[in-house]
Amino acid sequence: MTPAIDLDRLRADMLELARIGTLAGRPGVNRPSFSDADMAGRRFFMERCRDAGLAPTMDTVGNVVARWDAGSGPAVMAGSHLDTVPDGGVFDGTLGTCAALEAVRAMRAAGIHMKRPVEVVATADEEGRFGGMLGSQALAGTVDPLWLEAATDSDGVRLVDAMRAQGLDPDRYAEARRDPTTLHAFLELHIEQGPVLEAAGLAIGIATGVSGVFNWTVTLAGVANHSGTTPMSLRRDAFAGLASFAARLPGVIAALGSDQARLTIGKVELRPNFPHTIPGHATFSIIGRDTDDAVMRRMAELCRRELGKAASSHGLALDIREESRLAPVELAADVAAMLAARSRHLGYATTTLPSGAGHDAQTMQHVTRAGLIFVPSKGGISHAPEEDTDWRDVERGANVLLHGLIALAA
């Protein structure tokens, strides 16, 4: 019997999870990490794992791990995350987590003889509400305890407080670390979150590496004053400083970036935020990405210089706080080659490509060989209610994950 994904069952799991975190009057799915909805989604997923005959546990940082204790030796781990950005989509993270569980169901139903155990994982805080990817970083043993203690979200909520509110213990984060000798490989299925596969008419992308990312919170401080009585030449306008810096970002990319370079100003807060008042403070995020660590470092340094120029020209004080930094990662070449070969054997048009977005696979590469499978995103849209992927592509991607697991564990 050739194992295959049951798409109806996989779709039912994903749509049921989407209902957890649906809010009246709000679009999309809202399961921010360590929220009540996030934890409810984890409990739901644990129940689905029990229904499949697995024994799920939740570790000290909120990772859910469900083990199929077949075979012996190091386990093959597969999964993704369940937390979402505010007003996120149905597929981001949830696809990879539910598909990993469905792959185990399919292998068990087909009666495949397993040489190795398989573990399904739903990681915690992959979306970086607090600036990192805590769940997979804890598994890989790469958590900085100073960052853990100091990390806050964009509203000032402390990571350790959010964890404790859900019964988790940040002081015991090190207990989540996996001994590298207990893992044989890690696989993740994810939507591409970009337009490349759809534009090329391809069904499957296999990631060769993942961009690094630096995440800053920047504050420009000037003087709030009356918009009618303060001459333009005497203003210390924080928003004008922000706008001046924002206009320089294309030049930073052109001067130093590669074709994978990205710089984004995201959340912006002006104080006071009133029509007739000059903004005295502008606080905003800067996210920088590239697949080359040296390029990313040079972009960051040039951003610091350009911020200094913008602040000086507008009479502003400047504060830059680095929330987190993840280096670019090359994924396991042998795992990528295996996944591409399995995908083509299944008859799917397949390519290789780098990932511009961060994923758990990049962190897990620090502890074991990691592979990352992409399926197309309609319009390249993600992190939005309009996020969508054709269910036929979901089925193809889940089958590549299934056959990748068979190659590694059976």
CSV table of C-alpha atoms in Angstrom, one decimal:
chain,number,residue,atom,x,y,z
A,1,MET,CA,0.0,0.0,0.0
A,2,THR,CA,1.5,3.3,-1.1
A,3,PRO,CA,1.1,5.9,1.7
A,4,ALA,CA,-0.7,9.2,0.8
A,5,ILE,CA,-2.0,12.1,2.7
A,6,ASP,CA,-5.8,12.3,3.5
A,7,LEU,CA,-6.4,15.8,2.3
A,8,ASP,CA,-9.9,16.0,3.8
A,9,ARG,CA,-8.6,15.1,7.2
A,10,LEU,CA,-5.7,17.6,7.0
A,11,ARG,CA,-8.0,20.4,5.8
A,12,ALA,CA,-10.4,19.7,8.6
A,13,ASP,CA,-7.6,20.0,11.2
A,14,MET,CA,-6.4,23.3,9.7
A,15,LEU,CA,-9.8,24.9,9.5
A,16,GLU,CA,-10.7,23.8,13.0
A,17,LEU,CA,-7.5,25.4,14.2
A,18,ALA,CA,-8.4,28.6,12.3
A,19,ARG,CA,-11.5,28.9,14.3
A,20,ILE,CA,-9.4,29.1,17.4
A,21,GLY,CA,-8.3,32.7,17.4
A,22,THR,CA,-11.1,34.1,15.2
A,23,LEU,CA,-12.4,37.3,16.8
A,24,ALA,CA,-15.7,39.1,16.2
A,25,GLY,CA,-15.1,42.2,14.2
A,26,ARG,CA,-11.5,41.2,13.3
A,27,PRO,CA,-10.2,39.7,10.1
A,28,GLY,CA,-8.0,36.6,9.9
A,29,VAL,CA,-6.7,34.4,12.7
A,30,ASN,CA,-5.4,35.8,16.0
A,31,ARG,CA,-3.2,33.4,18.0
A,32,PRO,CA,-0.3,35.6,19.2
A,33,SER,CA,2.3,33.6,21.1
A,34,PHE,CA,1.4,32.8,24.8
A,35,SER,CA,-2.1,34.3,24.4
A,36,ASP,CA,-5.1,32.3,25.6
A,37,ALA,CA,-5.9,31.5,22.0
A,38,ASP,CA,-2.4,30.3,21.3
A,39,MET,CA,-2.5,27.9,24.3
A,40,ALA,CA,-6.0,26.7,23.3
A,41,GLY,CA,-4.7,25.9,19.8
A,42,ARG,CA,-1.9,23.9,21.4
A,43,ARG,CA,-4.3,22.0,23.6
A,44,PHE,CA,-6.5,21.2,20.5
A,45,PHE,CA,-3.4,20.0,18.6
A,46,MET,CA,-2.4,17.8,21.5
A,47,GLU,CA,-5.8,16.2,21.5
A,48,ARG,CA,-5.5,15.5,17.8
A,49,CYS,CA,-2.2,13.8,18.4
A,50,ARG,CA,-3.7,11.6,21.1
A,51,ASP,CA,-6.5,10.6,18.7
A,52,ALA,CA,-3.7,9.5,16.3
A,53,GLY,CA,-2.2,7.2,19.0
A,54,LEU,CA,0.7,9.6,20.0
A,55,ALA,CA,1.5,10.8,23.5
A,56,PRO,CA,2.1,14.6,23.3
A,57,THR,CA,3.9,16.6,25.9
A,58,MET,CA,4.4,20.4,26.4
A,59,ASP,CA,7.9,21.5,27.4
A,60,THR,CA,8.9,24.4,29.7
A,61,VAL,CA,8.7,27.0,26.9
A,62,GLY,CA,5.4,25.8,25.3
A,63,ASN,CA,6.7,23.5,22.5
A,64,VAL,CA,4.3,20.5,21.9
A,65,VAL,CA,6.1,17.3,21.0
A,66,ALA,CA,4.3,14.1,20.1
A,67,ARG,CA,6.4,11.0,19.6
A,68,TRP,CA,5.7,7.9,17.5
A,69,ASP,CA,8.0,5.5,19.3
A,70,ALA,CA,8.7,3.2,16.4
A,71,GLY,CA,12.1,1.8,15.6
A,72,SER,CA,15.1,2.9,17.6
A,73,GLY,CA,17.9,5.5,17.7
A,74,PRO,CA,17.7,9.2,16.9
A,75,ALA,CA,14.3,10.5,15.9
A,76,VAL,CA,13.2,12.4,12.8
A,77,MET,CA,11.3,15.5,13.9
A,78,ALA,CA,8.8,17.3,11.7
A,79,GLY,CA,6.5,20.2,12.2
A,80,SER,CA,6.3,24.0,12.4
A,81,HIS,CA,4.4,26.5,14.6
A,82,LEU,CA,0.9,27.3,15.6
A,83,ASP,CA,1.2,30.9,16.8
A,84,THR,CA,0.1,33.7,14.3
A,85,VAL,CA,0.8,37.3,13.7
A,86,PRO,CA,-2.2,39.6,14.5
A,87,ASP,CA,-4.9,39.1,11.8
A,88,GLY,CA,-2.9,36.4,10.2
A,89,GLY,CA,-3.8,33.7,7.8
A,90,VAL,CA,-4.9,30.1,7.9
A,91,PHE,CA,-1.8,28.4,6.5
A,92,ASP,CA,1.3,30.0,8.0
A,93,GLY,CA,2.8,27.5,10.4
A,94,THR,CA,-0.4,25.6,10.8
A,95,LEU,CA,0.1,23.8,7.5
A,96,GLY,CA,3.5,22.4,8.5
A,97,THR,CA,2.3,21.3,12.0
A,98,CYS,CA,-0.9,19.6,10.8
A,99,ALA,CA,0.8,18.0,7.8
A,100,ALA,CA,3.5,16.4,10.0
A,101,LEU,CA,0.7,14.8,12.1
A,102,GLU,CA,-1.1,13.7,9.0
A,103,ALA,CA,2.1,12.2,7.6
A,104,VAL,CA,2.4,10.1,10.7
A,105,ARG,CA,-1.2,9.0,10.4
A,106,ALA,CA,-0.6,8.0,6.8
A,107,MET,CA,2.6,6.0,7.6
A,108,ARG,CA,0.8,4.2,10.4
A,109,ALA,CA,-2.2,3.4,8.2
A,110,ALA,CA,0.1,2.0,5.5
A,111,GLY,CA,1.8,-0.3,8.0
A,112,ILE,CA,5.3,1.0,7.1
A,113,HIS,CA,8.2,-0.6,9.0
A,114,MET,CA,10.0,2.2,10.8
A,115,LYS,CA,13.7,2.2,11.6
A,116,ARG,CA,13.6,5.4,13.6
A,117,PRO,CA,11.1,7.2,15.8
A,118,VAL,CA,9.2,10.2,14.4
A,119,GLU,CA,8.3,13.2,16.5
A,120,VAL,CA,5.7,15.8,15.5
A,121,VAL,CA,6.4,19.3,16.9
A,122,ALA,CA,4.5,22.5,17.2
A,123,THR,CA,7.0,25.1,18.3
A,124,ALA,CA,6.3,28.2,20.4
A,125,ASP,CA,6.6,31.9,19.4
A,126,GLU,CA,8.0,31.3,15.9
A,127,GLU,CA,6.4,34.6,14.7
A,128,GLY,CA,8.7,36.6,17.0
A,129,ARG,CA,6.2,38.5,19.1
A,130,PHE,CA,9.1,38.9,21.5
A,131,GLY,CA,11.8,39.2,18.9
A,132,GLY,CA,13.1,35.7,18.4
A,133,MET,CA,12.0,32.2,17.7
A,134,LEU,CA,11.9,31.0,21.3
A,135,GLY,CA,10.5,27.5,20.8
A,136,SER,CA,13.0,26.2,18.3
A,137,GLN,CA,15.8,28.2,19.8
A,138,ALA,CA,15.2,26.4,23.1
A,139,LEU,CA,15.2,23.1,21.3
A,140,ALA,CA,18.5,23.9,19.7
A,141,GLY,CA,20.0,25.3,22.9
A,142,THR,CA,20.7,28.8,21.4
A,143,VAL,CA,18.6,30.9,23.8
A,144,ASP,CA,20.4,33.9,25.3
A,145,PRO,CA,19.3,34.1,28.9
A,146,LEU,CA,19.9,37.9,29.0
A,147,TRP,CA,17.6,38.3,26.0
A,148,LEU,CA,15.0,36.0,27.5
A,149,GLU,CA,14.9,38.1,30.7
A,150,ALA,CA,14.8,41.4,28.8
A,151,ALA,CA,12.6,40.6,25.8
A,152,THR,CA,9.3,42.5,25.4
A,153,ASP,CA,6.7,42.7,22.7
A,154,SER,CA,5.7,45.9,20.8
A,155,ASP,CA,3.3,46.8,23.6
A,156,GLY,CA,5.9,46.4,26.4
A,157,VAL,CA,4.7,43.0,27.7
A,158,ARG,CA,7.6,41.0,29.0
A,159,LEU,CA,8.2,37.6,27.6
A,160,VAL,CA,8.7,36.0,31.0
A,161,ASP,CA,5.5,37.5,32.3
A,162,ALA,CA,3.5,36.2,29.3
A,163,MET,CA,4.9,32.7,29.7
A,164,ARG,CA,4.2,32.6,33.5
A,165,ALA,CA,0.6,33.8,32.9
A,166,GLN,CA,0.2,30.6,30.9
A,167,GLY,CA,1.7,28.3,33.5
A,168,LEU,CA,5.1,28.0,31.7
A,169,ASP,CA,8.4,28.5,33.5
A,170,PRO,CA,11.0,30.7,31.7
A,171,ASP,CA,13.5,29.9,34.4
A,172,ARG,CA,13.6,26.3,33.2
A,173,TYR,CA,14.0,27.1,29.5
A,174,ALA,CA,17.2,25.0,29.3
A,175,GLU,CA,15.2,21.8,30.0
A,176,ALA,CA,13.7,22.1,26.5
A,177,ARG,CA,17.1,21.7,24.8
A,178,ARG,CA,17.5,18.6,22.7
A,179,ASP,CA,20.7,16.5,22.8
A,180,PRO,CA,21.9,16.5,19.1
A,181,THR,CA,22.5,12.8,19.4
A,182,THR,CA,18.7,12.2,19.8
A,183,LEU,CA,17.8,13.8,16.5
A,184,HIS,CA,18.5,12.4,13.0
A,185,ALA,CA,16.9,15.2,11.0
A,186,PHE,CA,14.2,17.9,11.0
A,187,LEU,CA,11.7,18.6,8.2
A,188,GLU,CA,9.3,21.5,7.9
A,189,LEU,CA,6.6,22.2,5.3
A,190,HIS,CA,5.5,25.8,4.9
A,191,ILE,CA,3.8,28.2,2.4
A,192,GLU,CA,6.3,30.2,0.4
A,193,GLN,CA,5.0,33.6,1.6
A,194,GLY,CA,6.3,35.0,-1.6
A,195,PRO,CA,5.4,35.0,-5.4
A,196,VAL,CA,8.2,32.9,-6.9
A,197,LEU,CA,6.6,29.5,-7.1
A,198,GLU,CA,3.2,30.8,-8.4
A,199,ALA,CA,4.8,33.1,-11.0
A,200,ALA,CA,6.9,30.2,-12.3
A,201,GLY,CA,4.0,27.7,-12.3
A,202,LEU,CA,5.9,25.4,-9.9
A,203,ALA,CA,4.3,23.1,-7.3
A,204,ILE,CA,7.2,22.7,-4.9
A,205,GLY,CA,10.2,24.7,-3.7
A,206,ILE,CA,13.0,23.2,-1.7
A,207,ALA,CA,14.9,25.8,0.4
A,208,THR,CA,18.6,25.8,0.2
A,209,GLY,CA,19.1,28.4,3.0
A,210,VAL,CA,17.2,31.0,5.1
A,211,SER,CA,17.9,34.7,5.4
A,212,GLY,CA,19.3,36.1,8.6
A,213,VAL,CA,17.4,38.9,10.3
A,214,PHE,CA,18.1,41.8,12.6
A,215,ASN,CA,15.2,43.4,14.5
A,216,TRP,CA,15.6,46.9,15.9
A,217,THR,CA,13.4,49.3,17.8
A,218,VAL,CA,14.4,52.9,17.0
A,219,THR,CA,13.3,56.0,18.8
A,220,LEU,CA,13.9,59.5,17.5
A,221,ALA,CA,13.2,62.2,20.2
A,222,GLY,CA,12.6,65.9,19.4
A,223,VAL,CA,10.2,68.4,20.8
A,224,ALA,CA,6.4,68.3,20.6
A,225,ASN,CA,5.0,71.8,19.8
A,226,HIS,CA,2.2,73.7,18.2
A,227,SER,CA,1.9,73.1,14.5
A,228,GLY,CA,0.7,76.6,13.7
A,229,THR,CA,3.1,78.7,15.7
A,230,THR,CA,6.4,76.8,15.3
A,231,PRO,CA,8.3,77.9,12.2
A,232,MET,CA,9.4,75.0,9.9
A,233,SER,CA,13.1,76.0,10.4
A,234,LEU,CA,12.8,75.8,14.2
A,235,ARG,CA,11.1,72.4,14.4
A,236,ARG,CA,12.6,69.3,16.0
A,237,ASP,CA,10.1,67.0,14.2
A,238,ALA,CA,10.6,63.3,15.0
A,239,PHE,CA,8.4,62.2,12.1
A,240,ALA,CA,10.4,64.3,9.7
A,241,GLY,CA,13.5,62.5,10.9
A,242,LEU,CA,11.8,59.1,10.4
A,243,ALA,CA,10.6,60.1,6.9
A,244,SER,CA,14.1,61.3,6.0
A,245,PHE,CA,15.6,58.0,7.1
A,246,ALA,CA,12.9,55.9,5.3
A,247,ALA,CA,13.7,57.7,2.0
A,248,ARG,CA,17.3,56.5,2.3
A,249,LEU,CA,16.6,52.8,2.6
A,250,PRO,CA,16.6,52.1,-1.2
A,251,GLY,CA,20.0,53.7,-1.3
A,252,VAL,CA,21.3,51.3,1.5
A,253,ILE,CA,20.1,48.3,-0.5
A,254,ALA,CA,21.6,49.6,-3.7
A,255,ALA,CA,24.9,50.3,-2.1
A,256,LEU,CA,25.4,47.2,0.0
A,257,GLY,CA,22.6,44.7,-0.4
A,258,SER,CA,22.3,41.5,-2.5
A,259,ASP,CA,19.3,40.5,-4.5
A,260,GLN,CA,18.1,38.8,-1.3
A,261,ALA,CA,18.4,42.0,0.8
A,262,ARG,CA,15.3,43.4,2.5
A,263,LEU,CA,14.8,46.5,4.8
A,264,THR,CA,11.4,47.2,6.3
A,265,ILE,CA,10.1,49.8,8.6
A,266,GLY,CA,7.1,48.2,10.3
A,267,LYS,CA,5.3,49.4,13.4
A,268,VAL,CA,5.4,53.1,13.9
A,269,GLU,CA,4.2,55.1,17.0
A,270,LEU,CA,4.1,58.9,17.1
A,271,ARG,CA,3.8,60.8,20.3
A,272,PRO,CA,1.8,63.0,20.5
A,273,ASN,CA,-0.3,61.6,17.7
A,274,PHE,CA,-2.5,64.7,17.2
A,275,PRO,CA,-3.3,66.6,14.0
A,276,HIS,CA,-2.2,70.0,15.3
A,277,THR,CA,0.9,68.9,17.2
A,278,ILE,CA,4.4,68.4,15.9
A,279,PRO,CA,5.5,64.8,16.8
A,280,GLY,CA,8.0,64.9,19.6
A,281,HIS,CA,8.8,61.2,19.5
A,282,ALA,CA,8.8,58.6,16.7
A,283,THR,CA,9.3,54.9,17.7
A,284,PHE,CA,9.5,52.4,14.9
A,285,SER,CA,10.8,48.9,14.0
A,286,ILE,CA,13.4,48.1,11.4
A,287,ILE,CA,13.7,44.6,10.1
A,288,GLY,CA,16.8,43.8,7.9
A,289,ARG,CA,17.3,40.5,6.1
A,290,ASP,CA,19.9,38.9,3.8
A,291,THR,CA,21.2,35.4,3.0
A,292,ASP,CA,24.8,36.6,3.4
A,293,ASP,CA,25.8,37.5,7.0
A,294,ALA,CA,28.5,39.9,5.9
A,295,VAL,CA,26.0,41.8,3.7
A,296,MET,CA,23.6,41.9,6.6
A,297,ARG,CA,26.2,43.3,9.0
A,298,ARG,CA,27.2,46.0,6.5
A,299,MET,CA,23.6,47.0,5.9
A,300,ALA,CA,23.1,47.3,9.6
A,301,GLU,CA,26.1,49.5,10.0
A,302,LEU,CA,25.0,51.8,7.2
A,303,CYS,CA,21.5,52.0,8.7
A,304,ARG,CA,23.1,53.2,11.9
A,305,ARG,CA,25.0,55.9,10.1
A,306,GLU,CA,21.9,57.0,8.1
A,307,LEU,CA,19.8,57.1,11.2
A,308,GLY,CA,22.5,59.3,12.8
A,309,LYS,CA,22.4,61.7,9.8
A,310,ALA,CA,18.6,61.9,9.9
A,311,ALA,CA,18.6,62.6,13.6
A,312,SER,CA,21.4,65.2,13.4
A,313,SER,CA,19.8,67.1,10.5
A,314,HIS,CA,16.5,67.4,12.4
A,315,GLY,CA,17.9,68.1,15.9
A,316,LEU,CA,16.8,64.7,17.3
A,317,ALA,CA,18.1,62.4,19.9
A,318,LEU,CA,18.6,58.8,18.7
A,319,ASP,CA,18.2,55.5,20.5
A,320,ILE,CA,18.6,52.1,18.7
A,321,ARG,CA,17.7,48.9,20.6
A,322,GLU,CA,18.5,45.6,19.0
A,323,GLU,CA,15.6,43.2,19.9
A,324,SER,CA,17.1,40.1,18.3
A,325,ARG,CA,19.5,38.9,15.6
A,326,LEU,CA,19.5,35.6,13.7
A,327,ALA,CA,22.3,34.8,11.4
A,328,PRO,CA,21.7,33.4,7.9
A,329,VAL,CA,21.7,29.6,7.7
A,330,GLU,CA,22.5,27.1,4.9
A,331,LEU,CA,20.2,24.1,5.3
A,332,ALA,CA,21.5,20.5,4.9
A,333,ALA,CA,22.4,20.0,1.2
A,334,ASP,CA,21.8,16.2,1.4
A,335,VAL,CA,18.3,16.6,2.9
A,336,ALA,CA,17.4,19.3,0.3
A,337,ALA,CA,18.6,17.0,-2.5
A,338,MET,CA,16.6,14.1,-1.2
A,339,LEU,CA,13.5,16.2,-0.9
A,340,ALA,CA,13.8,17.5,-4.4
A,341,ALA,CA,14.3,14.0,-5.8
A,342,ARG,CA,11.3,12.7,-3.9
A,343,SER,CA,9.2,15.6,-5.1
A,344,ARG,CA,10.1,15.0,-8.7
A,345,HIS,CA,9.5,11.3,-8.3
A,346,LEU,CA,6.0,12.2,-7.3
A,347,GLY,CA,5.6,14.1,-10.5
A,348,TYR,CA,5.7,17.6,-9.1
A,349,ALA,CA,7.4,20.5,-10.9
A,350,THR,CA,10.1,21.4,-8.4
A,351,THR,CA,12.9,24.0,-7.9
A,352,THR,CA,15.3,25.1,-5.2
A,353,LEU,CA,15.4,28.6,-3.8
A,354,PRO,CA,16.5,30.6,-0.7
A,355,SER,CA,14.0,31.6,1.9
A,356,GLY,CA,13.6,35.3,2.6
A,357,ALA,CA,11.4,34.6,5.7
A,358,GLY,CA,12.6,33.1,8.9
A,359,HIS,CA,11.5,29.6,9.8
A,360,ASP,CA,12.1,27.0,12.6
A,361,ALA,CA,14.2,25.0,10.1
A,362,GLN,CA,17.0,27.6,10.3
A,363,THR,CA,17.2,27.3,14.1
A,364,MET,CA,16.9,23.5,14.0
A,365,GLN,CA,19.9,23.3,11.6
A,366,HIS,CA,22.0,24.2,14.6
A,367,VAL,CA,21.1,20.9,16.3
A,368,THR,CA,20.5,18.5,13.4
A,369,ARG,CA,20.2,18.4,9.6
A,370,ALA,CA,17.2,20.4,8.5
A,371,GLY,CA,15.0,20.5,5.4
A,372,LEU,CA,12.4,23.0,4.3
A,373,ILE,CA,9.6,22.5,1.8
A,374,PHE,CA,7.6,25.3,0.2
A,375,VAL,CA,4.2,25.3,-1.6
A,376,PRO,CA,2.9,28.3,-3.5
A,377,SER,CA,1.2,31.3,-1.9
A,378,LYS,CA,-1.5,32.9,-4.0
A,379,GLY,CA,-0.4,36.3,-5.0
A,380,GLY,CA,2.6,35.8,-2.7
A,381,ILE,CA,0.5,37.1,0.2
A,382,SER,CA,1.1,36.0,3.8
A,383,HIS,CA,0.8,37.5,7.3
A,384,ALA,CA,-2.6,38.8,6.2
A,385,PRO,CA,-6.2,37.5,6.2
A,386,GLU,CA,-6.0,37.2,2.4
A,387,GLU,CA,-3.3,34.5,2.7
A,388,ASP,CA,-4.3,31.6,0.6
A,389,THR,CA,-2.8,28.4,-1.0
A,390,ASP,CA,-4.7,26.0,-3.3
A,391,TRP,CA,-5.6,22.8,-1.4
A,392,ARG,CA,-4.1,20.8,-4.3
A,393,ASP,CA,-0.8,22.4,-3.5
A,394,VAL,CA,-1.3,21.7,0.1
A,395,GLU,CA,-1.8,18.0,-0.7
A,396,ARG,CA,1.4,18.0,-2.9
A,397,GLY,CA,3.5,19.6,-0.3
A,398,ALA,CA,2.2,17.3,2.4
A,399,ASN,CA,3.0,14.2,0.3
A,400,VAL,CA,6.5,15.5,-0.2
A,401,LEU,CA,6.8,15.8,3.5
A,402,LEU,CA,5.4,12.3,4.0
A,403,HIS,CA,7.8,10.7,1.5
A,404,GLY,CA,10.7,12.7,3.0
A,405,LEU,CA,9.9,11.3,6.4
A,406,ILE,CA,9.8,7.8,4.9
A,407,ALA,CA,13.2,8.3,3.3
A,408,LEU,CA,14.7,9.4,6.6
A,409,ALA,CA,12.9,7.1,9.1
A,410,ALA,CA,11.6,4.0,7.3
